[in-house]
CSV table of C-alpha atoms and ligand atoms in Angstrom, one decimal:
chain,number,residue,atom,x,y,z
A,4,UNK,CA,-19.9,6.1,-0.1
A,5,UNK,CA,-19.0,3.8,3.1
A,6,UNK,CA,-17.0,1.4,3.4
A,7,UNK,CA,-16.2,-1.1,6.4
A,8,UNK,CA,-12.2,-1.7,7.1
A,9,UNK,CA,-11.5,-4.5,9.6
A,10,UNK,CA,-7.7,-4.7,11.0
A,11,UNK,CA,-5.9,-7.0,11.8
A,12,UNK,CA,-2.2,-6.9,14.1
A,13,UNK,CA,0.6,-7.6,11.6
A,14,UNK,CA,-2.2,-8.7,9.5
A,15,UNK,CA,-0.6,-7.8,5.8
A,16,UNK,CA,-2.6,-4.6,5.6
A,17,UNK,CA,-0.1,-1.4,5.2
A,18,UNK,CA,-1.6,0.9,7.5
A,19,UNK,CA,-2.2,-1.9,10.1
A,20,UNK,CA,1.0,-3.4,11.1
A,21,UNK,CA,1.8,-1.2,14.3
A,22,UNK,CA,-2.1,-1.4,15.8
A,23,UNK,CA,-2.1,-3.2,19.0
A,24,UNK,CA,-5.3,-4.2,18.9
A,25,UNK,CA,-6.9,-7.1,16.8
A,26,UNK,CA,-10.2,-5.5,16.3
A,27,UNK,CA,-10.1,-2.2,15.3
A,28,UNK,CA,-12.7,-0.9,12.3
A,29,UNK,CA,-12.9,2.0,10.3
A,30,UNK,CA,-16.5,3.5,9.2
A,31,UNK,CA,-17.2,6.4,7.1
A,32,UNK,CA,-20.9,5.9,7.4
A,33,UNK,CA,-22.9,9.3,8.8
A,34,UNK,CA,-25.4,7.1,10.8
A,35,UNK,CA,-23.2,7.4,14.2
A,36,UNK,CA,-25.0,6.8,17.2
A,37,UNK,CA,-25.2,10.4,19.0
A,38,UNK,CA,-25.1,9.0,22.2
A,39,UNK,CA,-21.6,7.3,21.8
A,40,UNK,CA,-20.3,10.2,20.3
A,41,UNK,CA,-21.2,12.3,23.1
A,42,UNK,CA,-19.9,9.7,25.7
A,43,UNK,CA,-16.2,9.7,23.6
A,44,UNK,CA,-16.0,13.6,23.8
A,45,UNK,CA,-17.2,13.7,27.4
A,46,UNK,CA,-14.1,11.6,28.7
A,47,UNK,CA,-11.9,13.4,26.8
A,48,UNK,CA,-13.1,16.7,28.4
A,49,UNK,CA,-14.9,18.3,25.8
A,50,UNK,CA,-17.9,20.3,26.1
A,51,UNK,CA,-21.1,19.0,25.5
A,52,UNK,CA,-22.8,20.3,22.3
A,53,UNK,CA,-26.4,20.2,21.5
A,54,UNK,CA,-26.8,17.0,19.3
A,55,UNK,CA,-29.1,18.4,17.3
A,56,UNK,CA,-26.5,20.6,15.9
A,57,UNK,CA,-23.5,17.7,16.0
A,58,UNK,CA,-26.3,15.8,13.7
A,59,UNK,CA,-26.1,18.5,11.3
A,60,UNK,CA,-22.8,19.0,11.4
A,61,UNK,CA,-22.0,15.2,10.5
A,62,UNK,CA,-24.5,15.2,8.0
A,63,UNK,CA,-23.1,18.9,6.1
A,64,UNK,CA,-19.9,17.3,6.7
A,65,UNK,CA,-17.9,15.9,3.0
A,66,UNK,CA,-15.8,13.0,5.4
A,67,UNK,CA,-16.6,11.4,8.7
A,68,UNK,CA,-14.7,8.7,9.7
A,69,UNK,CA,-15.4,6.9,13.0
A,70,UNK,CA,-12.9,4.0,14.9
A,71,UNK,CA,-14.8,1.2,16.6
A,72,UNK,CA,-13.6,-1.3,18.2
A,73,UNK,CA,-15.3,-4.8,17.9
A,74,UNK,CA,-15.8,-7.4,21.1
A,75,UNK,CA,-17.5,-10.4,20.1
A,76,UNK,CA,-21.2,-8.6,18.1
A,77,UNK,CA,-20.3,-5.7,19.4
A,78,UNK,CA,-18.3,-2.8,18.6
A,79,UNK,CA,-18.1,0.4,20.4
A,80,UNK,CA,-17.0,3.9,18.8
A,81,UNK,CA,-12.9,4.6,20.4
A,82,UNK,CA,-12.3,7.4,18.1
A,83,UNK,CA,-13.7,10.1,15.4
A,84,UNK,CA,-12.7,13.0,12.7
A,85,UNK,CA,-14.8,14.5,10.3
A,86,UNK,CA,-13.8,17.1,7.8
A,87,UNK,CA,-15.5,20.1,5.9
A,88,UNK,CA,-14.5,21.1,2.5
A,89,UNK,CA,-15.8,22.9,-0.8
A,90,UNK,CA,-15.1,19.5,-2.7
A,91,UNK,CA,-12.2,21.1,-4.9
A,92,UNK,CA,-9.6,22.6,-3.2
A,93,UNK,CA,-9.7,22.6,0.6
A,94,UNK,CA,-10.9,20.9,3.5
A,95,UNK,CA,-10.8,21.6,7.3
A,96,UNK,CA,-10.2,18.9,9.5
A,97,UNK,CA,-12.7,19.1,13.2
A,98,UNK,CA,-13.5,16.8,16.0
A,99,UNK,CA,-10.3,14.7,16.1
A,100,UNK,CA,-10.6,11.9,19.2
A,101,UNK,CA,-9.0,9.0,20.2
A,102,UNK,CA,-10.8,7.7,23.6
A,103,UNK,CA,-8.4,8.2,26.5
A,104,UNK,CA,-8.0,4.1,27.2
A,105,UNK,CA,-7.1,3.5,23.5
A,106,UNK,CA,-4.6,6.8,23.1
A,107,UNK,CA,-0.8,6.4,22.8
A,108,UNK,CA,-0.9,3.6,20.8
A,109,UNK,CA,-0.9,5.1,16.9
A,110,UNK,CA,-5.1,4.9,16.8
A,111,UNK,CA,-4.9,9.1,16.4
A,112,UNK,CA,-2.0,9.1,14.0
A,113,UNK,CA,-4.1,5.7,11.9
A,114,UNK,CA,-7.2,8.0,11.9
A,115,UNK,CA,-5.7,11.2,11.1
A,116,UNK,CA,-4.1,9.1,8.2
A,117,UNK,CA,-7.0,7.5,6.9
A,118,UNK,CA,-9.4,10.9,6.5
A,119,UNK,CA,-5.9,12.6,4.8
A,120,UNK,CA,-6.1,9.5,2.0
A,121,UNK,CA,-9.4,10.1,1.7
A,122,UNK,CA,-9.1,14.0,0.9
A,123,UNK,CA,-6.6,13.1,-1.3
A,124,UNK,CA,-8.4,10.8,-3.0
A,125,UNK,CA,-11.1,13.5,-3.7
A,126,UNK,CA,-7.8,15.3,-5.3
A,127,UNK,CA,-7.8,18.0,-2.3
A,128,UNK,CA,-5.0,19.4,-1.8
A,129,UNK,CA,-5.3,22.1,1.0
A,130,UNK,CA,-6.1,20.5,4.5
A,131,UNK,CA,-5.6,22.9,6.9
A,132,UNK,CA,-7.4,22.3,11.3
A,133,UNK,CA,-7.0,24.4,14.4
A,134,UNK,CA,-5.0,22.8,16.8
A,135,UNK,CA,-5.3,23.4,20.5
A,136,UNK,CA,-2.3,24.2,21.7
A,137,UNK,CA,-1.3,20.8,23.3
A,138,UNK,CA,-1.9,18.7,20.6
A,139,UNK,CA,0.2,20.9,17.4
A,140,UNK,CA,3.2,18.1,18.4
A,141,UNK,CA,1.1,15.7,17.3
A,142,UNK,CA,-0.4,17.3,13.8
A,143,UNK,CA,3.0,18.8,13.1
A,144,UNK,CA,4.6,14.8,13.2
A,145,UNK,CA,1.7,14.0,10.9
A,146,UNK,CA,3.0,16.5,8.8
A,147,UNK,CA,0.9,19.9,9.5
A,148,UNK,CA,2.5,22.8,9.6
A,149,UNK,CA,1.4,26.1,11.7
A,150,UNK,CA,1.3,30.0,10.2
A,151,UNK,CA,3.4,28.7,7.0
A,152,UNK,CA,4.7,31.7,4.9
A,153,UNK,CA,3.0,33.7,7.7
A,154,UNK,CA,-0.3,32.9,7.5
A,155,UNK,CA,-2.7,33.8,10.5
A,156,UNK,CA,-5.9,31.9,10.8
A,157,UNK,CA,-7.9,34.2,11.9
A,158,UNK,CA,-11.1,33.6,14.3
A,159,UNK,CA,-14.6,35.9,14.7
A,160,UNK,CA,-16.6,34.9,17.6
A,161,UNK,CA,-20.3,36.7,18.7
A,162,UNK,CA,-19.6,39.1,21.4
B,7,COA,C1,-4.7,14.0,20.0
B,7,COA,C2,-5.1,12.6,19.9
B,7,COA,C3,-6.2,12.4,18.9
B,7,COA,C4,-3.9,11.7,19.6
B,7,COA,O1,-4.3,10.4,19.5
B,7,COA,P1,-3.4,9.2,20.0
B,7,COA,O2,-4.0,7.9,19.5
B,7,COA,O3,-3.0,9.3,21.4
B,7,COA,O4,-2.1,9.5,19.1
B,7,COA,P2,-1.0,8.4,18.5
B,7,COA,O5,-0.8,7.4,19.5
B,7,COA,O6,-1.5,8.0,17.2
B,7,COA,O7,0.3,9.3,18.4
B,7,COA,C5,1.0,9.5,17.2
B,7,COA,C6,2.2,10.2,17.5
B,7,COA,O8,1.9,11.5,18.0
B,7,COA,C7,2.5,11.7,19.3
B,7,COA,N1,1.5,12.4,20.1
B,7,COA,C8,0.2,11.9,20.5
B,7,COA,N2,-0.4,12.9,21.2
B,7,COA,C9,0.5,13.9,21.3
B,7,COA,C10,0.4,15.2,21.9
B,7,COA,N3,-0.7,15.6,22.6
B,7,COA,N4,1.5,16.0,21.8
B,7,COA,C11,2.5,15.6,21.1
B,7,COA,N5,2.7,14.4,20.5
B,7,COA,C12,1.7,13.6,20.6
B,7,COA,C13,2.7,10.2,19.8
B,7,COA,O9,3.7,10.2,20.8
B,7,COA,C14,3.1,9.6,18.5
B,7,COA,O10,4.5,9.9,18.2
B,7,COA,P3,5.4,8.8,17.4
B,7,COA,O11,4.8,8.6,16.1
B,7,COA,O12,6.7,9.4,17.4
B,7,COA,O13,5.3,7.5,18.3
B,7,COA,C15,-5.7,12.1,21.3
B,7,COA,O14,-4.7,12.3,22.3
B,7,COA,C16,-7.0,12.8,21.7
B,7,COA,O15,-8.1,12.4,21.4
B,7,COA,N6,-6.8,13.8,22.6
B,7,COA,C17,-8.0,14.5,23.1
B,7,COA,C18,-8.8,15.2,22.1
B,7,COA,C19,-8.0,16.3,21.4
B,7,COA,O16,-7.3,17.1,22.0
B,7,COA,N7,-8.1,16.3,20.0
B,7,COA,C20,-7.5,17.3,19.2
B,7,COA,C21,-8.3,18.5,19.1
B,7,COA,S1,-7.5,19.8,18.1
């Protein structure tokens, strides 16, 4: 399932009336251009993985939502999340980005909203993410909440 989602500033859209920009689209389609995707992590400092495995990742994952913004015919990715999930109970969130230029403006918190309704709309109740340590402000305002009751994640890592 995809679906297209152009908004529009003030338009009467809910989730659109704080975006400051006029052209901003929503995509859950899996056929992402790589190359793009690479570009958007490179400037915001992420290391670069082989796409070969980013292609199966997107392709194993059960949401990928991807921003774009459109100029004229063209539209060019400004930010991404994907989620994992079992399809019943739970679902991890990975690869939240907003590209630097577009940041600060409520594109994260718009994203981060959308791929929540989605999960919830696939009745999952149980979205947990790791959070590096200089963005947990932002998840916790969105509603995230770290080690409740106690709970650890816990990481194993090849030595
Ligand atoms: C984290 C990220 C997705 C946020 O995107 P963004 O478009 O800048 O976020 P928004 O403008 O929607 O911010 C929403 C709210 O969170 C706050 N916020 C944003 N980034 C924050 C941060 N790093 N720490 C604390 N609060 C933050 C904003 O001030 C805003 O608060 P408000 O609702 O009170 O006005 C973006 O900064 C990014 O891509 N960072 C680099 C990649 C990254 O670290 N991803 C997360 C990996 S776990």
């Amino acid at each position: 399932m995809s679906f297209w989602k152009r908004l529009f500033t003030g338009s009467e859209s809910g989730d659109s009336e704080d975006l400051p920009y006029s052209n901003v689209l929503f995509s859950t389609d899996r056929e992402i251009d790589l190359y793009e995707l690479e570009e958007l992590c490179d400037a915001v400092g992420w290391s670069r993985r082989p796409l070969r495995k980013v292609k199966k990742a997107i392709d194993h994952s059960f949401c990928v939502i991807s921003m774009y913004e459109q100029k004229e015919q063209f539209k060019h990715l400004i930010g991404f999340a994907r989620a994992t999930s079992d399809h019943a109970f739970n679902a991890t969130i990975w690869d939240v980005v907003v590209h630097p230029e577009y940041q600060g403006r409520g594109l994260g918190k718009t994203l981060m909203d959308r791929m929540i309704s989605e999960l919830r709309a696939a009745d999952i109740s149980n979205i947990t993410l790791f959070a590096d340590p200089q963005v947990v402000d932002f998840y916790r305002r969105l509603g995230f909440m770290a080690d409740p009751e106690g709970i650890k994640g816990m990481f194993w890592y090849p030595e």
